[in-house]
mmCIF file of C-alpha atoms and ligand atoms in Angstrom:
data_model
loop_
_atom_site.group_PDB
_atom_site.id
_atom_site.type_symbol
_atom_site.label_atom_id
_atom_site.label_comp_id
_atom_site.label_asym_id
_atom_site.label_seq_id
_atom_site.Cartn_x
_atom_site.Cartn_y
_atom_site.Cartn_z
ATOM 1 C CA MET A 1 -13.220 -81.664 -12.458
ATOM 2 C CA THR A 2 -9.858 -81.780 -10.785
ATOM 3 C CA LEU A 3 -7.724 -79.085 -9.229
ATOM 4 C CA PRO A 4 -5.783 -77.036 -10.119
ATOM 5 C CA ILE A 5 -7.605 -75.533 -13.064
ATOM 6 C CA ILE A 6 -7.598 -72.341 -15.140
ATOM 7 C CA ILE A 7 -10.106 -70.993 -17.669
ATOM 8 C CA VAL A 8 -9.260 -68.060 -19.926
ATOM 9 C CA HIS A 9 -11.333 -66.028 -22.413
ATOM 10 C CA GLY A 10 -10.619 -63.451 -25.102
ATOM 11 C CA GLY A 11 -13.928 -61.537 -25.181
ATOM 12 C CA ALA A 12 -17.563 -62.132 -26.108
ATOM 13 C CA THR A 13 -17.937 -60.617 -29.562
ATOM 14 C CA ALA A 14 -17.607 -61.485 -33.272
ATOM 15 C CA PHE A 15 -14.084 -61.983 -34.637
ATOM 16 C CA LYS A 16 -12.976 -61.847 -38.278
ATOM 17 C CA THR A 17 -12.576 -65.448 -39.463
ATOM 18 C CA LYS A 18 -9.017 -65.098 -40.699
ATOM 19 C CA PHE A 19 -7.813 -64.378 -37.153
ATOM 20 C CA HIS A 20 -9.568 -67.323 -35.475
ATOM 21 C CA SER A 21 -6.639 -69.708 -35.352
ATOM 22 C CA GLU A 22 -4.254 -67.012 -34.031
ATOM 23 C CA ILE A 23 -6.794 -66.004 -31.373
ATOM 24 C CA LEU A 24 -7.376 -69.589 -30.299
ATOM 25 C CA LYS A 25 -3.641 -70.238 -30.004
ATOM 26 C CA ALA A 26 -3.308 -67.115 -27.848
ATOM 27 C CA VAL A 27 -5.981 -68.200 -25.343
ATOM 28 C CA GLU A 28 -4.492 -71.712 -25.295
ATOM 29 C CA ARG A 29 -1.024 -70.300 -24.577
ATOM 30 C CA ALA A 30 -2.456 -68.069 -21.843
ATOM 31 C CA ALA A 31 -4.223 -71.024 -20.168
ATOM 32 C CA SER A 32 -1.216 -73.330 -20.305
ATOM 33 C CA GLN A 33 1.205 -70.655 -19.052
ATOM 34 C CA GLY A 34 -1.199 -69.835 -16.241
ATOM 35 C CA MET A 35 -1.261 -73.537 -15.358
ATOM 36 C CA CYS A 36 2.535 -73.622 -15.564
ATOM 37 C CA ALA A 37 2.625 -70.916 -12.873
ATOM 38 C CA LEU A 38 0.433 -73.137 -10.659
ATOM 39 C CA ASN A 39 2.573 -76.208 -11.348
ATOM 40 C CA ASN A 40 5.667 -74.250 -10.356
ATOM 41 C CA GLY A 41 4.225 -73.577 -6.917
ATOM 42 C CA GLY A 42 2.449 -70.328 -7.789
ATOM 43 C CA SER A 43 -0.920 -69.272 -6.418
ATOM 44 C CA SER A 44 -4.167 -68.856 -8.320
ATOM 45 C CA LEU A 45 -3.356 -65.103 -8.369
ATOM 46 C CA ASP A 46 -0.046 -65.871 -10.110
ATOM 47 C CA ALA A 47 -1.937 -68.028 -12.607
ATOM 48 C CA VAL A 48 -4.507 -65.402 -13.580
ATOM 49 C CA GLU A 49 -1.926 -62.604 -13.716
ATOM 50 C CA THR A 50 0.257 -64.748 -16.004
ATOM 51 C CA ALA A 51 -2.639 -65.657 -18.289
ATOM 52 C CA ILE A 52 -3.785 -62.047 -18.665
ATOM 53 C CA TYR A 53 -0.194 -60.882 -19.198
ATOM 54 C CA VAL A 54 0.153 -63.336 -22.109
ATOM 55 C CA LEU A 55 -3.024 -61.982 -23.726
ATOM 56 C CA GLU A 56 -2.039 -58.337 -23.120
ATOM 57 C CA GLU A 57 1.240 -59.062 -24.893
ATOM 58 C CA THR A 58 -0.476 -60.116 -28.155
ATOM 59 C CA GLU A 59 -2.080 -57.481 -30.376
ATOM 60 C CA LEU A 60 -5.211 -59.561 -30.837
ATOM 61 C CA PHE A 61 -7.477 -58.194 -28.118
ATOM 62 C CA THR A 62 -8.606 -54.729 -27.049
ATOM 63 C CA ALA A 63 -6.243 -54.915 -24.079
ATOM 64 C CA GLY A 64 -2.508 -54.377 -23.602
ATOM 65 C CA ARG A 65 -0.668 -54.069 -26.949
ATOM 66 C CA GLY A 66 -3.918 -54.409 -28.891
ATOM 67 C CA ALA A 67 -5.688 -51.614 -26.993
ATOM 68 C CA SER A 68 -8.008 -49.285 -28.888
ATOM 69 C CA LYS A 69 -8.257 -45.509 -28.554
ATOM 70 C CA ASN A 70 -10.854 -43.335 -26.864
ATOM 71 C CA GLN A 71 -12.610 -40.430 -28.610
ATOM 72 C CA ASP A 72 -9.579 -38.204 -28.082
ATOM 73 C CA GLY A 73 -7.251 -40.727 -29.700
ATOM 74 C CA GLU A 74 -5.682 -41.783 -26.411
ATOM 75 C CA ILE A 75 -5.403 -45.220 -24.862
ATOM 76 C CA GLU A 76 -6.820 -45.692 -21.368
ATOM 77 C CA LEU A 77 -6.635 -49.126 -19.813
ATOM 78 C CA ASP A 78 -8.573 -50.808 -17.009
ATOM 79 C CA ALA A 79 -7.542 -54.004 -15.212
ATOM 80 C CA ILE A 80 -8.427 -55.882 -12.041
ATOM 81 C CA ILE A 81 -7.322 -58.930 -10.089
ATOM 82 C CA MET A 82 -9.212 -60.450 -7.146
ATOM 83 C CA ASP A 83 -8.284 -63.000 -4.499
ATOM 84 C CA GLY A 84 -11.384 -64.945 -3.422
ATOM 85 C CA ASN A 85 -10.066 -66.202 -0.089
ATOM 86 C CA ARG A 86 -8.857 -62.809 1.097
ATOM 87 C CA LEU A 87 -11.850 -61.033 -0.504
ATOM 88 C CA GLU A 88 -9.366 -58.443 -1.665
ATOM 89 C CA SER A 89 -8.741 -56.916 -5.059
ATOM 90 C CA GLY A 90 -6.471 -54.514 -6.893
ATOM 91 C CA ALA A 91 -7.640 -52.430 -9.852
ATOM 92 C CA VAL A 92 -6.323 -49.687 -12.083
ATOM 93 C CA MET A 93 -8.532 -47.485 -14.236
ATOM 94 C CA ALA A 94 -7.879 -45.173 -17.195
ATOM 95 C CA VAL A 95 -4.151 -45.762 -16.928
ATOM 96 C CA GLN A 96 -2.016 -44.662 -19.898
ATOM 97 C CA ASP A 97 1.287 -45.605 -21.549
ATOM 98 C CA ILE A 98 1.667 -49.101 -20.156
ATOM 99 C CA ILE A 99 1.158 -52.517 -21.707
ATOM 100 C CA HIS A 100 0.455 -54.671 -18.667
ATOM 101 C CA PRO A 101 -2.075 -52.992 -16.373
ATOM 102 C CA ILE A 102 -2.742 -56.428 -14.844
ATOM 103 C CA SER A 103 0.648 -56.396 -13.117
ATOM 104 C CA LEU A 104 -0.024 -52.904 -11.820
ATOM 105 C CA ALA A 105 -3.403 -54.115 -10.509
ATOM 106 C CA ARG A 106 -1.550 -56.941 -8.722
ATOM 107 C CA TYR A 107 0.804 -54.359 -7.240
ATOM 108 C CA VAL A 108 -2.178 -52.349 -5.962
ATOM 109 C CA LEU A 109 -3.498 -55.527 -4.310
ATOM 110 C CA GLU A 110 -0.218 -56.660 -2.784
ATOM 111 C CA ARG A 111 1.645 -53.445 -1.974
ATOM 112 C CA THR A 112 -0.912 -50.754 -1.157
ATOM 113 C CA SER A 113 -3.726 -50.497 1.352
ATOM 114 C CA ASN A 114 -6.154 -49.375 -1.388
ATOM 115 C CA TYR A 115 -8.072 -51.362 -3.984
ATOM 116 C CA GLN A 116 -8.732 -48.965 -6.868
ATOM 117 C CA ILE A 117 -6.355 -46.392 -8.382
ATOM 118 C CA ALA A 118 -7.210 -44.235 -11.411
ATOM 119 C CA GLY A 119 -5.491 -42.050 -13.987
ATOM 120 C CA LYS A 120 -2.335 -40.146 -13.129
ATOM 121 C CA GLY A 121 -2.127 -41.764 -9.704
ATOM 122 C CA ALA A 122 -1.956 -45.180 -11.358
ATOM 123 C CA ASN A 123 0.893 -44.022 -13.600
ATOM 124 C CA LYS A 124 2.734 -42.665 -10.573
ATOM 125 C CA LEU A 125 2.283 -46.022 -8.887
ATOM 126 C CA TYR A 126 3.604 -47.739 -12.030
ATOM 127 C CA ASN A 127 6.858 -45.794 -11.678
ATOM 128 C CA ARG A 128 7.066 -46.841 -8.026
ATOM 129 C CA MET A 129 6.436 -50.489 -8.967
ATOM 130 C CA ILE A 130 9.253 -50.441 -11.529
ATOM 131 C CA ALA A 131 11.629 -48.614 -9.175
ATOM 132 C CA GLU A 132 10.989 -51.257 -6.504
ATOM 133 C CA GLY A 133 11.689 -54.016 -9.027
ATOM 134 C CA TYR A 134 8.262 -55.611 -8.399
ATOM 135 C CA ARG A 135 7.839 -56.111 -12.172
ATOM 136 C CA LYS A 136 10.077 -55.216 -15.120
ATOM 137 C CA ALA A 137 9.492 -52.133 -17.309
ATOM 138 C CA ILE A 138 8.148 -53.077 -20.757
ATOM 139 C CA GLU A 139 8.303 -50.839 -23.846
ATOM 140 C CA HIS A 140 4.787 -49.625 -24.563
ATOM 141 C CA THR A 141 5.016 -49.901 -28.339
ATOM 142 C CA ARG A 142 1.918 -50.733 -30.321
ATOM 143 C CA THR A 143 1.725 -51.300 -34.077
ATOM 144 C CA SER A 144 -2.023 -50.729 -34.236
ATOM 145 C CA LYS A 145 -3.232 -53.858 -35.972
ATOM 146 C CA PRO A 146 -6.520 -53.347 -37.773
ATOM 147 C CA GLN A 147 -9.516 -54.031 -35.586
ATOM 148 C CA ILE A 148 -10.089 -57.780 -35.416
ATOM 149 C CA ALA A 149 -13.293 -57.857 -33.414
ATOM 150 C CA GLU A 150 -16.614 -56.108 -33.644
ATOM 151 C CA GLY A 151 -16.808 -53.773 -30.659
ATOM 152 C CA CYS A 152 -14.619 -54.877 -27.848
ATOM 153 C CA ASP A 153 -12.775 -58.007 -26.751
ATOM 154 C CA THR A 154 -11.739 -57.748 -23.138
ATOM 155 C CA VAL A 155 -9.649 -60.632 -21.753
ATOM 156 C CA GLY A 156 -10.345 -62.537 -18.538
ATOM 157 C CA ALA A 157 -9.209 -65.514 -16.463
ATOM 158 C CA VAL A 158 -10.330 -67.543 -13.439
ATOM 159 C CA ALA A 159 -8.122 -70.097 -11.664
ATOM 160 C CA ALA A 160 -8.390 -72.408 -8.666
ATOM 161 C CA ASP A 161 -5.259 -73.876 -7.080
ATOM 162 C CA LEU A 162 -4.792 -77.298 -5.441
ATOM 163 C CA GLU A 163 -6.361 -76.100 -2.188
ATOM 164 C CA GLY A 164 -9.336 -74.671 -4.062
ATOM 165 C CA ARG A 165 -8.341 -71.030 -3.545
ATOM 166 C CA ILE A 166 -9.878 -69.064 -6.383
ATOM 167 C CA ALA A 167 -8.749 -65.886 -8.140
ATOM 168 C CA CYS A 168 -9.977 -63.970 -11.160
ATOM 169 C CA ALA A 169 -8.719 -61.149 -13.365
ATOM 170 C CA ALA A 170 -9.568 -59.056 -16.427
ATOM 171 C CA SER A 171 -7.978 -56.400 -18.634
ATOM 172 C CA THR A 172 -9.341 -54.051 -21.314
ATOM 173 C CA SER A 173 -9.064 -50.715 -23.073
ATOM 174 C CA GLY A 174 -12.868 -50.597 -23.133
ATOM 175 C CA TRP A 175 -15.008 -49.820 -26.176
ATOM 176 C CA PRO A 176 -13.204 -48.232 -29.124
ATOM 177 C CA GLY A 177 -14.026 -44.512 -29.288
ATOM 178 C CA LYS A 178 -15.336 -44.464 -25.708
ATOM 179 C CA LEU A 179 -15.741 -41.140 -23.900
ATOM 180 C CA THR A 180 -12.427 -40.103 -22.413
ATOM 181 C CA GLY A 181 -12.384 -41.166 -18.780
ATOM 182 C CA ARG A 182 -15.154 -43.746 -19.241
ATOM 183 C CA ILE A 183 -14.841 -46.720 -16.913
ATOM 184 C CA GLY A 184 -16.812 -49.830 -17.816
ATOM 185 C CA ASP A 185 -17.597 -52.910 -15.771
ATOM 186 C CA THR A 186 -14.212 -54.593 -16.130
ATOM 187 C CA PRO A 187 -12.280 -53.066 -13.184
ATOM 188 C CA ILE A 188 -15.316 -52.841 -10.898
ATOM 189 C CA VAL A 189 -15.569 -55.486 -8.179
ATOM 190 C CA GLY A 190 -18.824 -57.408 -8.511
ATOM 191 C CA ALA A 191 -19.553 -56.205 -12.059
ATOM 192 C CA GLY A 192 -16.704 -57.312 -14.343
ATOM 193 C CA VAL A 193 -15.211 -59.784 -11.892
ATOM 194 C CA TYR A 194 -15.879 -61.258 -8.474
ATOM 195 C CA ALA A 195 -14.250 -63.959 -6.367
ATOM 196 C CA ASN A 196 -14.882 -65.343 -2.916
ATOM 197 C CA GLU A 197 -14.102 -68.650 -1.191
ATOM 198 C CA VAL A 198 -16.899 -70.426 -3.086
ATOM 199 C CA ALA A 199 -16.547 -69.338 -6.732
ATOM 200 C CA ALA A 200 -15.203 -66.680 -9.092
ATOM 201 C CA ALA A 201 -16.396 -65.108 -12.340
ATOM 202 C CA SER A 202 -14.994 -62.881 -15.069
ATOM 203 C CA CYS A 203 -17.494 -61.195 -17.422
ATOM 204 C CA THR A 204 -17.227 -59.551 -20.824
ATOM 205 C CA GLY A 205 -19.593 -57.614 -23.076
ATOM 206 C CA LYS A 206 -21.501 -54.348 -22.836
ATOM 207 C CA GLY A 207 -20.027 -52.855 -19.677
ATOM 208 C CA GLU A 208 -22.879 -50.454 -18.957
ATOM 209 C CA GLN A 209 -25.345 -53.378 -18.981
ATOM 210 C CA ILE A 210 -23.121 -55.701 -16.943
ATOM 211 C CA LEU A 211 -22.830 -52.977 -14.290
ATOM 212 C CA ARG A 212 -26.633 -52.760 -13.994
ATOM 213 C CA ILE A 213 -26.947 -56.277 -12.653
ATOM 214 C CA THR A 214 -23.511 -56.620 -10.958
ATOM 215 C CA MET A 215 -23.159 -59.660 -13.139
ATOM 216 C CA ALA A 216 -20.044 -61.335 -11.690
ATOM 217 C CA ARG A 217 -21.294 -61.035 -8.103
ATOM 218 C CA MET A 218 -24.689 -62.453 -9.082
ATOM 219 C CA ALA A 219 -23.095 -65.427 -10.857
ATOM 220 C CA VAL A 220 -21.086 -66.276 -7.734
ATOM 221 C CA TYR A 221 -24.168 -65.728 -5.553
ATOM 222 C CA HIS A 222 -26.123 -68.304 -7.569
ATOM 223 C CA VAL A 223 -23.349 -70.849 -6.875
ATOM 224 C CA GLU A 224 -23.494 -69.943 -3.170
ATOM 225 C CA GLN A 225 -27.241 -70.615 -3.328
ATOM 226 C CA GLY A 226 -26.593 -74.181 -4.533
ATOM 227 C CA LEU A 227 -26.632 -74.035 -8.334
ATOM 228 C CA ASP A 228 -23.842 -75.761 -10.224
ATOM 229 C CA VAL A 229 -21.591 -73.429 -12.211
ATOM 230 C CA SER A 230 -23.308 -74.142 -15.518
ATOM 231 C CA ASN A 231 -26.805 -73.338 -14.222
ATOM 232 C CA ALA A 232 -25.532 -70.341 -12.243
ATOM 233 C CA ALA A 233 -23.941 -68.870 -15.379
ATOM 234 C CA GLU A 234 -27.047 -69.608 -17.436
ATOM 235 C CA LYS A 235 -29.215 -67.905 -14.812
ATOM 236 C CA VAL A 236 -27.161 -64.717 -14.739
ATOM 237 C CA MET A 237 -27.086 -64.592 -18.552
ATOM 238 C CA SER A 238 -30.862 -64.822 -18.602
ATOM 239 C CA GLU A 239 -31.136 -62.090 -15.925
ATOM 240 C CA LEU A 240 -28.949 -59.863 -18.098
ATOM 241 C CA ARG A 241 -31.158 -60.531 -21.132
ATOM 242 C CA GLN A 242 -34.377 -59.894 -19.218
ATOM 243 C CA LYS A 243 -33.305 -56.743 -17.389
ATOM 244 C CA THR A 244 -31.067 -55.089 -19.985
ATOM 245 C CA SER A 245 -30.383 -55.326 -23.696
ATOM 246 C CA GLY A 246 -26.894 -56.513 -22.882
ATOM 247 C CA GLU A 247 -24.899 -58.944 -24.937
ATOM 248 C CA ALA A 248 -22.280 -60.635 -22.848
ATOM 249 C CA GLY A 249 -20.439 -63.710 -21.742
ATOM 250 C CA LEU A 250 -18.763 -65.012 -18.622
ATOM 251 C CA ILE A 251 -16.453 -67.678 -17.320
ATOM 252 C CA LEU A 252 -17.219 -69.103 -13.881
ATOM 253 C CA ALA A 253 -15.369 -71.605 -11.660
ATOM 254 C CA ASP A 254 -16.004 -73.027 -8.211
ATOM 255 C CA ARG A 255 -13.547 -74.129 -5.529
ATOM 256 C CA LYS A 256 -13.863 -77.775 -6.578
ATOM 257 C CA GLY A 257 -12.533 -76.983 -10.043
ATOM 258 C CA ASN A 258 -15.840 -77.051 -11.946
ATOM 259 C CA VAL A 259 -15.760 -74.483 -14.735
ATOM 260 C CA THR A 260 -18.176 -73.135 -17.312
ATOM 261 C CA VAL A 261 -18.465 -70.562 -20.068
ATOM 262 C CA LYS A 262 -21.714 -68.980 -21.336
ATOM 263 C CA TYR A 263 -22.186 -66.228 -23.938
ATOM 264 C CA ASP A 264 -24.755 -64.943 -26.394
ATOM 265 C CA THR A 265 -22.386 -63.469 -28.991
ATOM 266 C CA PRO A 266 -21.105 -65.249 -32.124
ATOM 267 C CA HIS A 267 -17.735 -66.051 -30.491
ATOM 268 C CA MET A 268 -16.068 -66.200 -27.123
ATOM 269 C CA PRO A 269 -12.591 -67.715 -27.525
ATOM 270 C CA THR A 270 -11.958 -69.841 -24.437
ATOM 271 C CA ALA A 271 -9.301 -72.280 -23.233
ATOM 272 C CA ILE A 272 -9.200 -74.513 -20.168
ATOM 273 C CA SER A 273 -6.039 -76.066 -18.765
ATOM 274 C CA SER A 274 -5.711 -78.531 -15.905
ATOM 275 C CA SER A 275 -2.872 -79.957 -13.879
ATOM 276 C CA ASP A 276 -0.483 -81.182 -16.601
ATOM 277 C CA SER A 277 -0.386 -77.702 -18.258
ATOM 278 C CA LYS A 278 -1.911 -79.145 -21.402
ATOM 279 C CA VAL A 279 -4.971 -77.539 -22.904
ATOM 280 C CA LEU A 280 -7.966 -79.616 -21.889
ATOM 281 C CA TYR A 281 -10.415 -77.752 -24.106
ATOM 282 C CA SER A 282 -10.438 -74.742 -26.384
ATOM 283 C CA SER A 283 -12.876 -73.265 -28.865
ATOM 284 C CA MET A 284 -13.978 -70.032 -30.555
ATOM 285 C CA THR A 285 -17.574 -71.129 -29.879
ATOM 286 C CA PRO A 286 -17.220 -73.041 -26.604
ATOM 287 C CA LYS A 287 -19.796 -75.406 -25.175
ATOM 288 C CA TRP A 288 -18.526 -76.514 -21.780
ATOM 289 C CA PRO A 289 -19.686 -78.437 -19.905
HETATM 290 N N1 LIG B 1 -16.944 -55.013 -20.710
HETATM 291 C C1 LIG B 1 -15.955 -54.246 -21.413
HETATM 292 C C2 LIG B 1 -16.270 -52.778 -21.288
HETATM 293 O O1 LIG B 1 -17.424 -52.419 -21.346
HETATM 294 C C3 LIG B 1 -15.855 -54.637 -22.844
HETATM 295 C C4 LIG B 1 -15.678 -56.112 -23.121
HETATM 296 O O2 LIG B 1 -15.909 -56.933 -22.256
HETATM 297 O O3 LIG B 1 -15.276 -56.482 -24.226
HETATM 298 O O4 LIG B 1 -15.346 -51.998 -21.207
#
């Protein structure tokens, strides 16, 4: 594969058929806008933040405007972004009343000396981010579309820029009806996502099971040990199956621009875009490579 490259997913789950074309268009738009950021001189971090932002803006996924409520009827969002070359990340957990936790996660990474901020502290930081003009304030309206997916459909992205610097990101409201304050795998470094100078992964599925095997870190480790991305992803999926009852999926990319997607759910909407910002590949049931 060639660099730069971005791969984006909209959750490993089962989606109602009548929404398939809308969902596919959304992941395609996210991948091509992420690539646009790279083509305009942006970094792989800019690309993954852009892609996740696009998906948070739709109401199709259990993230951003499409977020689902916890058992107390409130929305609590988790998001993370990680820079593989710096081995640094920014995450927010159980944050309320915002649409784009991914931009707040980026702010944590770039403008604080901490990596993980939860709850009220994250909302306080949001106000600081807006006051500083780091990102614009967005109305947090939601129209509460009916649920489109079974369970949960977290969104994720992995990108590698021209120099092979890799970044990954993810955003979710977690499982509908979750315990208030529950944090899944998504914003946890090594579980939901991981990036280093060799490869990066973004996982989706049953968070409690993904956490048990630190799935994203293991996927990247298998690449470090010499497996190609496809075999590394296959291996970590089989480890998840053997050690837990988890259903999941992941996207994985290496610094040379090789990408893969593996999942054991009915769907995992995925789009890949390369240097000309066009969509190279997209599918509700991807098989790549
Ligand atoms: N892993 C997410 C969580 O457990 C859900 C998902 O990926 O759809 O919160």
